[in-house]
Coordinates of C-alpha atoms and ligand atoms in Angstrom, one line a residue:
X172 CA 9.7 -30.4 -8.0
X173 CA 12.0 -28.7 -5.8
X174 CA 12.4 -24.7 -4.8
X175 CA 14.4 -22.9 -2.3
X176 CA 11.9 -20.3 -1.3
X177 CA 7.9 -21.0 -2.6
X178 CA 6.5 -17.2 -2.7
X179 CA 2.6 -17.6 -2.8
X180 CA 1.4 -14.0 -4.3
X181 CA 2.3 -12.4 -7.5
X182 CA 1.2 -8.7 -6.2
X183 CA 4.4 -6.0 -5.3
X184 CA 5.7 -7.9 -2.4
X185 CA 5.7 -11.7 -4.1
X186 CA 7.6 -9.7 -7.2
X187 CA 9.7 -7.7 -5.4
X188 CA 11.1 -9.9 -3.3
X189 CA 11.3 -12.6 -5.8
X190 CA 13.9 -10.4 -8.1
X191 CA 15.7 -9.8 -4.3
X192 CA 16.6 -13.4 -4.0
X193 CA 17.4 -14.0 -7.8
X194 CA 19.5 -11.1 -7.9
X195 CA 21.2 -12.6 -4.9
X196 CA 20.8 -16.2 -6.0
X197 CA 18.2 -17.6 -4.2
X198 CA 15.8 -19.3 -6.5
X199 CA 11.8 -18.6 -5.9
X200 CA 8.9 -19.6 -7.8
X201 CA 6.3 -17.5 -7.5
X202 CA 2.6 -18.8 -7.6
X203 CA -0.2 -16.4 -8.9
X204 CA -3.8 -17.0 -8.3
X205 CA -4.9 -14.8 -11.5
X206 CA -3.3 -13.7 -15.2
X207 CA -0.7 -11.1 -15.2
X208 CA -3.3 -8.7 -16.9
X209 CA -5.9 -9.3 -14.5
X210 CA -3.1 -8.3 -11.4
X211 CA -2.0 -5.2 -14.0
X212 CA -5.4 -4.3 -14.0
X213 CA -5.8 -3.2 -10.4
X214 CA -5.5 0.1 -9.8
X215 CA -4.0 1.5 -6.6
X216 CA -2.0 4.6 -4.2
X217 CA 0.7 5.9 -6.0
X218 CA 3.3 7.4 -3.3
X219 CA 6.7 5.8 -3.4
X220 CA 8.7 6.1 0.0
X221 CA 12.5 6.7 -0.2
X222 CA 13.0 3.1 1.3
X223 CA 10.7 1.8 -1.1
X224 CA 12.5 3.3 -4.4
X225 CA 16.0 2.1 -2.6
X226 CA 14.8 -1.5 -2.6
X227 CA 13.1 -0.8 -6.4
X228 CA 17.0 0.3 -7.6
X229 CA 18.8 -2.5 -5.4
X230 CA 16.6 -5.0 -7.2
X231 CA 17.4 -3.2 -10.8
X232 CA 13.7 -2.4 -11.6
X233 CA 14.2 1.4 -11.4
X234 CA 15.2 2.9 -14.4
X235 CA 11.4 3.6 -15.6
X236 CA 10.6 5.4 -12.1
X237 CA 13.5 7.1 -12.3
X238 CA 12.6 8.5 -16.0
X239 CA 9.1 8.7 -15.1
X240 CA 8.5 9.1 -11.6
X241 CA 7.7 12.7 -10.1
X242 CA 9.6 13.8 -6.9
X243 CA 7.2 15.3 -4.3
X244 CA 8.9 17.3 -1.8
X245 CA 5.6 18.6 -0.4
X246 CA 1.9 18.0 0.2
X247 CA -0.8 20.4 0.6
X248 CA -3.6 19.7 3.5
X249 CA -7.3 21.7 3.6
X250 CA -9.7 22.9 5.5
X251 CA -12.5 24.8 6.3
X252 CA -10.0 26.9 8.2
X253 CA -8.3 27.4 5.1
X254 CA -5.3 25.7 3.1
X255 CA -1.4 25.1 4.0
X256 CA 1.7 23.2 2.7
X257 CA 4.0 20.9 4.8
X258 CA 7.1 20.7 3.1
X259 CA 8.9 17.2 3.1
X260 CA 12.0 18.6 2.1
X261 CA 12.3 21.2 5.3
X262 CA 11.7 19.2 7.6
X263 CA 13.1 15.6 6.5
X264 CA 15.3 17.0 3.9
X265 CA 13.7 13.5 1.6
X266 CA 10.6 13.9 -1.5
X267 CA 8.5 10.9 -1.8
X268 CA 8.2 9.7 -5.3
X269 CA 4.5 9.7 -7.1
X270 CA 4.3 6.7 -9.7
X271 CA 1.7 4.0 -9.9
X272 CA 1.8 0.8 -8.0
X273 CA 0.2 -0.8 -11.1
X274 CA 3.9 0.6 -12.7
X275 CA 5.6 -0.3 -10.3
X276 CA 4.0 -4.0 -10.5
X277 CA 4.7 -4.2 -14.4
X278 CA 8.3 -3.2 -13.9
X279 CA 8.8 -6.3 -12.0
X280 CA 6.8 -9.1 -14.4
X281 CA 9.1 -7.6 -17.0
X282 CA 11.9 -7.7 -15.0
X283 CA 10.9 -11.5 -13.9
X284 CA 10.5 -12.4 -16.9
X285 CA 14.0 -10.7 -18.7
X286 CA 16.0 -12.8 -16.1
X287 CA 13.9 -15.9 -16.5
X288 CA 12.4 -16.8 -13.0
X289 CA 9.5 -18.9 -12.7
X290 CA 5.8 -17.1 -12.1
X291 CA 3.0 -19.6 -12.2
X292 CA -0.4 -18.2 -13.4
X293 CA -3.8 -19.1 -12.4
X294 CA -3.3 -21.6 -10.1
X295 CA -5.8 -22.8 -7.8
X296 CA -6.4 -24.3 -4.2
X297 CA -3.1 -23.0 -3.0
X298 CA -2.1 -25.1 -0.1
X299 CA 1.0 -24.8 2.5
X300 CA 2.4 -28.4 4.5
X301 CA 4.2 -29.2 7.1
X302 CA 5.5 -25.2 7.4
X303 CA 6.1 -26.2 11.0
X304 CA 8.3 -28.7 9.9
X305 CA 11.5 -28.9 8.5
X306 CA 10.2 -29.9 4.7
X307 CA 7.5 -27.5 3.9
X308 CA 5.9 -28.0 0.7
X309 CA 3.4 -26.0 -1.3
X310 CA 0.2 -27.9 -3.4
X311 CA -1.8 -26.5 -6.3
X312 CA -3.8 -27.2 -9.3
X313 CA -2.8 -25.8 -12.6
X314 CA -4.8 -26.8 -15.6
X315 CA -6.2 -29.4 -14.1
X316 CA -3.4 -31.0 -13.2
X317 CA -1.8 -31.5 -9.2
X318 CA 1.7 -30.2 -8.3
X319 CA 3.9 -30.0 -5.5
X320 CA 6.6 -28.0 -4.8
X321 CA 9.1 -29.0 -1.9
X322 CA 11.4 -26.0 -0.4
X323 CA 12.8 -24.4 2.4
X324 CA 10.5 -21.6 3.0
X325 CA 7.5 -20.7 2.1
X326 CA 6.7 -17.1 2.0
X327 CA 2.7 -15.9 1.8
X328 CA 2.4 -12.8 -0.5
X329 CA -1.1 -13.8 -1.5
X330 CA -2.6 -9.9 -0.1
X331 CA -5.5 -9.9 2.8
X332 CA -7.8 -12.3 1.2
X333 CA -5.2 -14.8 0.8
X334 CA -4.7 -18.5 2.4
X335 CA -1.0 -18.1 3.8
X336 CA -2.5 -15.9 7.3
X337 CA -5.2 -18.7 7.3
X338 CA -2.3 -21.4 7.5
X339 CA -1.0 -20.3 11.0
X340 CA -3.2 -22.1 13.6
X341 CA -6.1 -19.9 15.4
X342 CA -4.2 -20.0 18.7
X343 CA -0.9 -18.9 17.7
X344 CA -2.3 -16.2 15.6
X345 CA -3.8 -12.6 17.0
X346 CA -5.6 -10.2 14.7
X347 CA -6.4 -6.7 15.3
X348 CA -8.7 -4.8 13.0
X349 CA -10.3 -1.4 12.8
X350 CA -12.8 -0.8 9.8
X351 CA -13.7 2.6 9.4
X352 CA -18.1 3.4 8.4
X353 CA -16.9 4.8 4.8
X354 CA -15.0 4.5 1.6
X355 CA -13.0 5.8 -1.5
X356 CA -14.6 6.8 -4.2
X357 CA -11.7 6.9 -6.5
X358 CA -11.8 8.2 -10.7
X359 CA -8.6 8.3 -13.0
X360 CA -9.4 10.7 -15.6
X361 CA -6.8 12.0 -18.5
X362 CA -6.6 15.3 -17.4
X363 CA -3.7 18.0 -15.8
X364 CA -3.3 17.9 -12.0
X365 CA -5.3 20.4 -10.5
X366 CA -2.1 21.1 -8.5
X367 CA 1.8 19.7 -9.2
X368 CA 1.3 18.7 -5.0
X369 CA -1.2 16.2 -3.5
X370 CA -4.2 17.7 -1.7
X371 CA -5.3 16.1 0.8
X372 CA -9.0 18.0 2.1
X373 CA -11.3 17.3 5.0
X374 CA -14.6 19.8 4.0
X375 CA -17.8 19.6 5.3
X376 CA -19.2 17.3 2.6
X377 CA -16.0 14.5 3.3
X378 CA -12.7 13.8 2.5
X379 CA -11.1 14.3 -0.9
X380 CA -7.5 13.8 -2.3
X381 CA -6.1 15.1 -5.5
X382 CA -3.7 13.1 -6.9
X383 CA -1.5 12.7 -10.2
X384 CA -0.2 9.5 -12.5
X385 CA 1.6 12.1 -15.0
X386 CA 1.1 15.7 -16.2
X387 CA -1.7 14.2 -17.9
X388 CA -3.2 11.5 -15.6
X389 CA -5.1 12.4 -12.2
X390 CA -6.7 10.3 -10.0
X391 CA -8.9 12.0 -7.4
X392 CA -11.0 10.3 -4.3
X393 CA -14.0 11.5 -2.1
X394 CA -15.0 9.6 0.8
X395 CA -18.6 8.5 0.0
X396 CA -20.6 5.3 1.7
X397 CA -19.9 2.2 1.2
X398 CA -23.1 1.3 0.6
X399 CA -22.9 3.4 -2.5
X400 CA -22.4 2.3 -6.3
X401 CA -20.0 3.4 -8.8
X402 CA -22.5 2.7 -10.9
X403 CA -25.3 6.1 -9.1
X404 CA -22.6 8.6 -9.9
X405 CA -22.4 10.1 -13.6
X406 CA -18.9 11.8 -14.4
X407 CA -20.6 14.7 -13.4
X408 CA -22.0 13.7 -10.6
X409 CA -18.0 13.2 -9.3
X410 CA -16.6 16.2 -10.5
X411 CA -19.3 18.5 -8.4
X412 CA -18.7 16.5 -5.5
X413 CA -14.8 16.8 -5.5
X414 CA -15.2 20.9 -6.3
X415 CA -17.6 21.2 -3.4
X416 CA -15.0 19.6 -0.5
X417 CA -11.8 21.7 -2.0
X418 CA -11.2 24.9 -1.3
X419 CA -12.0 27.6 -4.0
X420 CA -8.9 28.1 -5.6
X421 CA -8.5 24.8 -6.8
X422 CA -12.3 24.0 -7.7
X423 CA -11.7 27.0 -10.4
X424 CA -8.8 25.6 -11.8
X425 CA -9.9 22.2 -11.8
X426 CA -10.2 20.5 -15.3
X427 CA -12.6 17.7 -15.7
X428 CA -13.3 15.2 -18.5
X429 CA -14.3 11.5 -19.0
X430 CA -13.4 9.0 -16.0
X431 CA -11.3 6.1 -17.6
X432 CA -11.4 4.2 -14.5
X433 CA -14.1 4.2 -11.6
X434 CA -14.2 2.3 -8.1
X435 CA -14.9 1.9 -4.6
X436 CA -12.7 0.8 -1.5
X437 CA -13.2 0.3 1.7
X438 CA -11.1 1.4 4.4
X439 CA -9.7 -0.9 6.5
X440 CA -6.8 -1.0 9.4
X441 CA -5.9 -4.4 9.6
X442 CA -2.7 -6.0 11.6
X443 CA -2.0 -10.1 12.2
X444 CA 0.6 -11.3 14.5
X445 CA 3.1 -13.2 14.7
X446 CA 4.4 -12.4 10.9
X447 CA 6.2 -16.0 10.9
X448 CA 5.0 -19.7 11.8
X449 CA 7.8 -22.1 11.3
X450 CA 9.1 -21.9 7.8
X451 CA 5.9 -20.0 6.5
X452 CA 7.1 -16.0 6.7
X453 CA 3.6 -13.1 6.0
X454 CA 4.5 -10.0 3.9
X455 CA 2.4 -7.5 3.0
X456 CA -1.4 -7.3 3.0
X457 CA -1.4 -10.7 4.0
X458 CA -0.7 -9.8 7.3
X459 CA -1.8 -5.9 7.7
X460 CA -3.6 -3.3 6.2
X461 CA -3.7 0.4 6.1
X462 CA -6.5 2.8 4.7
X463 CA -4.9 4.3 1.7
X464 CA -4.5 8.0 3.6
X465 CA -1.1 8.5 3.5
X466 CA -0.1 5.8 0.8
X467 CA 1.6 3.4 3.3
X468 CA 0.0 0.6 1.6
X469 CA 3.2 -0.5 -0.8
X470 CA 5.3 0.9 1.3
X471 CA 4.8 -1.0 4.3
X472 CA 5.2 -4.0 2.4
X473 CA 8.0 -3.1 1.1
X474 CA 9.5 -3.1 4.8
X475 CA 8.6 -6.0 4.9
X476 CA 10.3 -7.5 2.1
X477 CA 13.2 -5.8 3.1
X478 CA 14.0 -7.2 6.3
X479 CA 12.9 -10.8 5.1
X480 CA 15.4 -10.4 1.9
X481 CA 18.3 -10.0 4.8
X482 CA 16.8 -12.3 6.7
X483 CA 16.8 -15.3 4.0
X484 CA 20.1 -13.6 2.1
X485 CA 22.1 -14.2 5.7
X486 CA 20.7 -17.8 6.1
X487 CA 21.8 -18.7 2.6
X488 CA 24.9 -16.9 2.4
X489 CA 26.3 -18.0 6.1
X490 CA 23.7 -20.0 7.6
X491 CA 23.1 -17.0 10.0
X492 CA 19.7 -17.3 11.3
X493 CA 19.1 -13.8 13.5
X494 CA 17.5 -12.1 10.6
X495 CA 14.8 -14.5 10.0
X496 CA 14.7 -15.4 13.9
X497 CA 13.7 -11.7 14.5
X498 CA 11.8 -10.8 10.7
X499 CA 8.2 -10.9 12.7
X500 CA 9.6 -8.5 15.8
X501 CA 11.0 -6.1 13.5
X502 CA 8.5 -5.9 10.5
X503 CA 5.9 -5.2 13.2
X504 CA 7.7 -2.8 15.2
X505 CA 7.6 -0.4 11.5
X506 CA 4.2 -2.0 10.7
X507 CA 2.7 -0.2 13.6
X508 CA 4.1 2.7 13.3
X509 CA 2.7 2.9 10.0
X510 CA -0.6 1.3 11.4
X511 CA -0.7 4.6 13.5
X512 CA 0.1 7.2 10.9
X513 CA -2.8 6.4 8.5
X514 CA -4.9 5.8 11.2
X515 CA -4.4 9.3 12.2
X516 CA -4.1 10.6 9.0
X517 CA -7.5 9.2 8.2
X518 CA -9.2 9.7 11.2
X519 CA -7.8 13.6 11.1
X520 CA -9.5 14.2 7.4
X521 CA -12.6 11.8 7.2
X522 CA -16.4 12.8 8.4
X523 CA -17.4 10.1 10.7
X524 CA -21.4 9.4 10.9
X525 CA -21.3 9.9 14.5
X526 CA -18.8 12.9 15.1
X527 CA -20.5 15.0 18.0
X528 CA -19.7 18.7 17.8
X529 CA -16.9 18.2 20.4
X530 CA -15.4 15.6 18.3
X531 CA -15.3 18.1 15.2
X532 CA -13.7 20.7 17.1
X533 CA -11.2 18.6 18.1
X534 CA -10.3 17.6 14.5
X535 CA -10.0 21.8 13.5
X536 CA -7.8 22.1 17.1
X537 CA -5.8 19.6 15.6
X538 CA -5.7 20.9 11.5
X539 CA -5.0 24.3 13.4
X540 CA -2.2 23.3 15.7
X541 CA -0.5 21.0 12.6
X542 CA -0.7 24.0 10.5
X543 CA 1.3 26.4 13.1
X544 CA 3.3 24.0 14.6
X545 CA 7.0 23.5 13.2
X546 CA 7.9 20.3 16.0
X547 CA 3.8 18.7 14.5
X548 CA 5.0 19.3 10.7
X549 CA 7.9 17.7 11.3
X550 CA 6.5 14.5 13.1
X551 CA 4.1 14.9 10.1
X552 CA 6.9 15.1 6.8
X553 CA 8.9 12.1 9.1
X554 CA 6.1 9.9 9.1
X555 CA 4.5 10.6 5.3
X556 CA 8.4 9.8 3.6
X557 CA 8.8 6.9 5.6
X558 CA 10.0 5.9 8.9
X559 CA 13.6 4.6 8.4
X560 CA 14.2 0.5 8.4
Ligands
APR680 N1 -2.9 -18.3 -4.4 C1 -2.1 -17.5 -5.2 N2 -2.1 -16.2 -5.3 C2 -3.0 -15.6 -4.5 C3 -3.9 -16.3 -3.6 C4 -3.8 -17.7 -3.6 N3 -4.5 -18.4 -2.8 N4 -4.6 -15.4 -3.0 C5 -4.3 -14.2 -3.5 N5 -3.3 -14.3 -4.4 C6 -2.7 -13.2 -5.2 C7 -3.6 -12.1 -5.6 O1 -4.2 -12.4 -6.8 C8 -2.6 -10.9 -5.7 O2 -2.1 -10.8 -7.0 O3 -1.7 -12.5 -4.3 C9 -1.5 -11.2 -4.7 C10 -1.5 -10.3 -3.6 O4 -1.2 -9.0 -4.0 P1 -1.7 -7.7 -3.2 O5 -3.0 -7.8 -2.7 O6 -1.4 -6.5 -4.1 O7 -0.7 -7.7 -1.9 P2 0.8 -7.3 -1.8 O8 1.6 -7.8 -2.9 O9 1.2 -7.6 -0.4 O10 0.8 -5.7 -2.0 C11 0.7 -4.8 -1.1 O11 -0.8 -3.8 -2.6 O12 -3.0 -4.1 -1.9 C12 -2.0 -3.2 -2.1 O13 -2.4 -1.5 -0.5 C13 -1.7 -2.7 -0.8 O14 -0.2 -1.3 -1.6 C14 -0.2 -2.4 -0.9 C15 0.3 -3.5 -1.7
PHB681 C1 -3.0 7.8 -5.2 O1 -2.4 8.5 -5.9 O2 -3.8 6.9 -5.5 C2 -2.9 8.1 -3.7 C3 -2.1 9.1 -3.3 C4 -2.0 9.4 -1.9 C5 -2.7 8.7 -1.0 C6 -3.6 7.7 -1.4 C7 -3.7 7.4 -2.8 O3 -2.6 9.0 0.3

């Protein structure tokens, strides 16, 4: 069988840019490891940049986000020192959008599968050849059976623990990673918002963020251990830690009720480089990772996918190959800068097991100078609704 582009990955960035090319023409099959309900089941961030929503409309999977989506045009932050708002809006003049990735994921099967492009499920020992050539071809089991797929490009979706990174030879590729001595404890619960903004907190006790599905979905986080179990906290348990790290005015007003969902993450900064070997191109968390403060997760990758889309669009369309000559230089350039955000962000609003006292004075200096400094708010809003592309 024979493919233009082979997109290993059926996670946001295989999807997304898989409708891309279609809508432009391009065909791409798209090879998933798992069932469409197993990658529907995964629950993640839920913060839409402005770029990211642009590239949702331009491949025509926006209508539910627009119906359903909430616009955010500020975020509150807390501390012991008290609580204040940066507005998005003032400073930026853009509102991030808050609906889930998992959404966001179905939107595109369904789209996929209304147009008719090829997703293959549950196939197994993915394997890229001759990417450095100028036939690559992808092999896989499916039901048993061998397949091969020949095409022009080969594009690795297939998320951190995936075999496209693995492909690119040890001594062509250079990782840098940062894993940070905590995780997320994260609940969804069907239950109002404490709050129609996100709360981001760094108390005593840990992190904690408030966040919201719909009027009638939140999903909250505290930073516990990773060497904790989902499994040693009761509902209750969850619901006294989150009211301990916010500040008081929310804890009162906060409405609990049974978790529906309950997990741990680790967190994780994570970047590979180059992005392309020969005709094999990375996107996504197949080639970097953020911790999840901030949301840049999605959203990076969908930088990604965007400059790859022109990339392979030009090539088609004209045979012009500067897009995909320069994809790696310019996906990192924004990766990074998103690579520094979140680790900020994070290492601003975390408890780290070996802060000194110096260390934790420097975190209020810099909670206190953010809160009463315009030119910091700014840098802050520009940087939480997306760098531009
Ligand atoms: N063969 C085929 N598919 C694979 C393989 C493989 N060898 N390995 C992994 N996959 C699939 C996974 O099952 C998953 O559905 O690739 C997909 C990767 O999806 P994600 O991990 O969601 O990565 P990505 O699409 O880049 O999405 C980035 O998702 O993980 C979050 O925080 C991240 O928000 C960001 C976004
Ligand atoms: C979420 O809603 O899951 C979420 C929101 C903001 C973040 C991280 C996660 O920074």
């Amino acid at each position: 069988m024979r493919t233009q582009v082979v997109i290993i990955g059926g996670g946001p960035s295989g999807l997304l840019l898989g409708q891309l090319l279609h809508g432009a023409g391009i065909e791409a099959v798209v090879l998933e490891r798992k069932t469409r309900d197993y990658v529907l089941g995964r629950i993640r961030a839920g913060v839409l940049e402005r770029g990211t929503v642009n590239l949702l409309k331009q491949a025509g999977v926006d209508a539910r986000l627009r119906a359903q989506g909430l616009a955010h045009d500020g975020t509150l932050l807390a501390s012991e020192a008290g609580c204040f708002r940066v507005d998005f809006k003032k400073h930026t003049g853009e509102t991030v959008m808050v609906y889930g990735q998992t959404e966001v994921t179905r939107d595109l099967y369904d789209a996929r599968e209304s147009v008719g492009a090829r997703t293959v499920f549950e196939v197994a020992d993915v394997a890229i050849n001759g990417a450095d050539s100028d036939s690559p071809s992808v092999t896989f089991q499916q039901d048993g059976k061998g397949h091969s797929i020949s095409c022009d490009y080969v594009v690795g979706c297939d998320g951190f623990h995936g075999i496209s990174r693995k492909t690119i030879p040890e001594d062509v590729r250079r990782e840098y990673e940062k894993v940070y001595p905590f995780g997320w404890f994260g609940i969804l619960s069907e239950t109002p918002p404490v709050d129609h903004e996100l709360i981001y907190a760094n108390s005593e006790r840990g992190f904690a963020l408030c966040s919201m599905r719909n009027a009638n979905l939140s999903r909250y986080y505290v930073q516990c251990s990773m060497a904790d179990h989902v499994d040693n906290w009761s509902d209750d348990d969850f619901w006294t830690e989150l009211k301990r790290r916010l500040p008081e005015q929310f804890a009162d007003r906060l409405i609990t009720g049974p978790t529906i969902e309950k997990s741990i993450a680790p967190l994780r900064s994570f970047v590979t480089e180059p992005m392309r070997w020969g005709r094999l191109f990375l996107c996504g968390d197949a080639a970097h990772i953020v911790p999840p403060t901030g949301a840049k997760g999605l959203n990076t990758a969908a930088s990604d996918v965007h400059y790859l889309f022109q990339g392979l669009h030009a090539w088609y369309d004209s045979g012009d190959t500067e897009g995909l000559d320069h994809y790696s230089e310019r996906a990192l350039a924004r990766v990074w800068k998103a690579e520094r955000f979140s680790w900020w962000f994070s290492s601003l609003m975390h408890r780290f097991p070996d802060q000194s006292d110096f260390d934790l004075r420097m975190q209020s200096a810099e909670i206190s100078f953010l809160r009463s400094n315009d030119a910091a708010q700014k840098a802050f809003a520009e940087n939480y609704v997306g760098l531009p592309y």
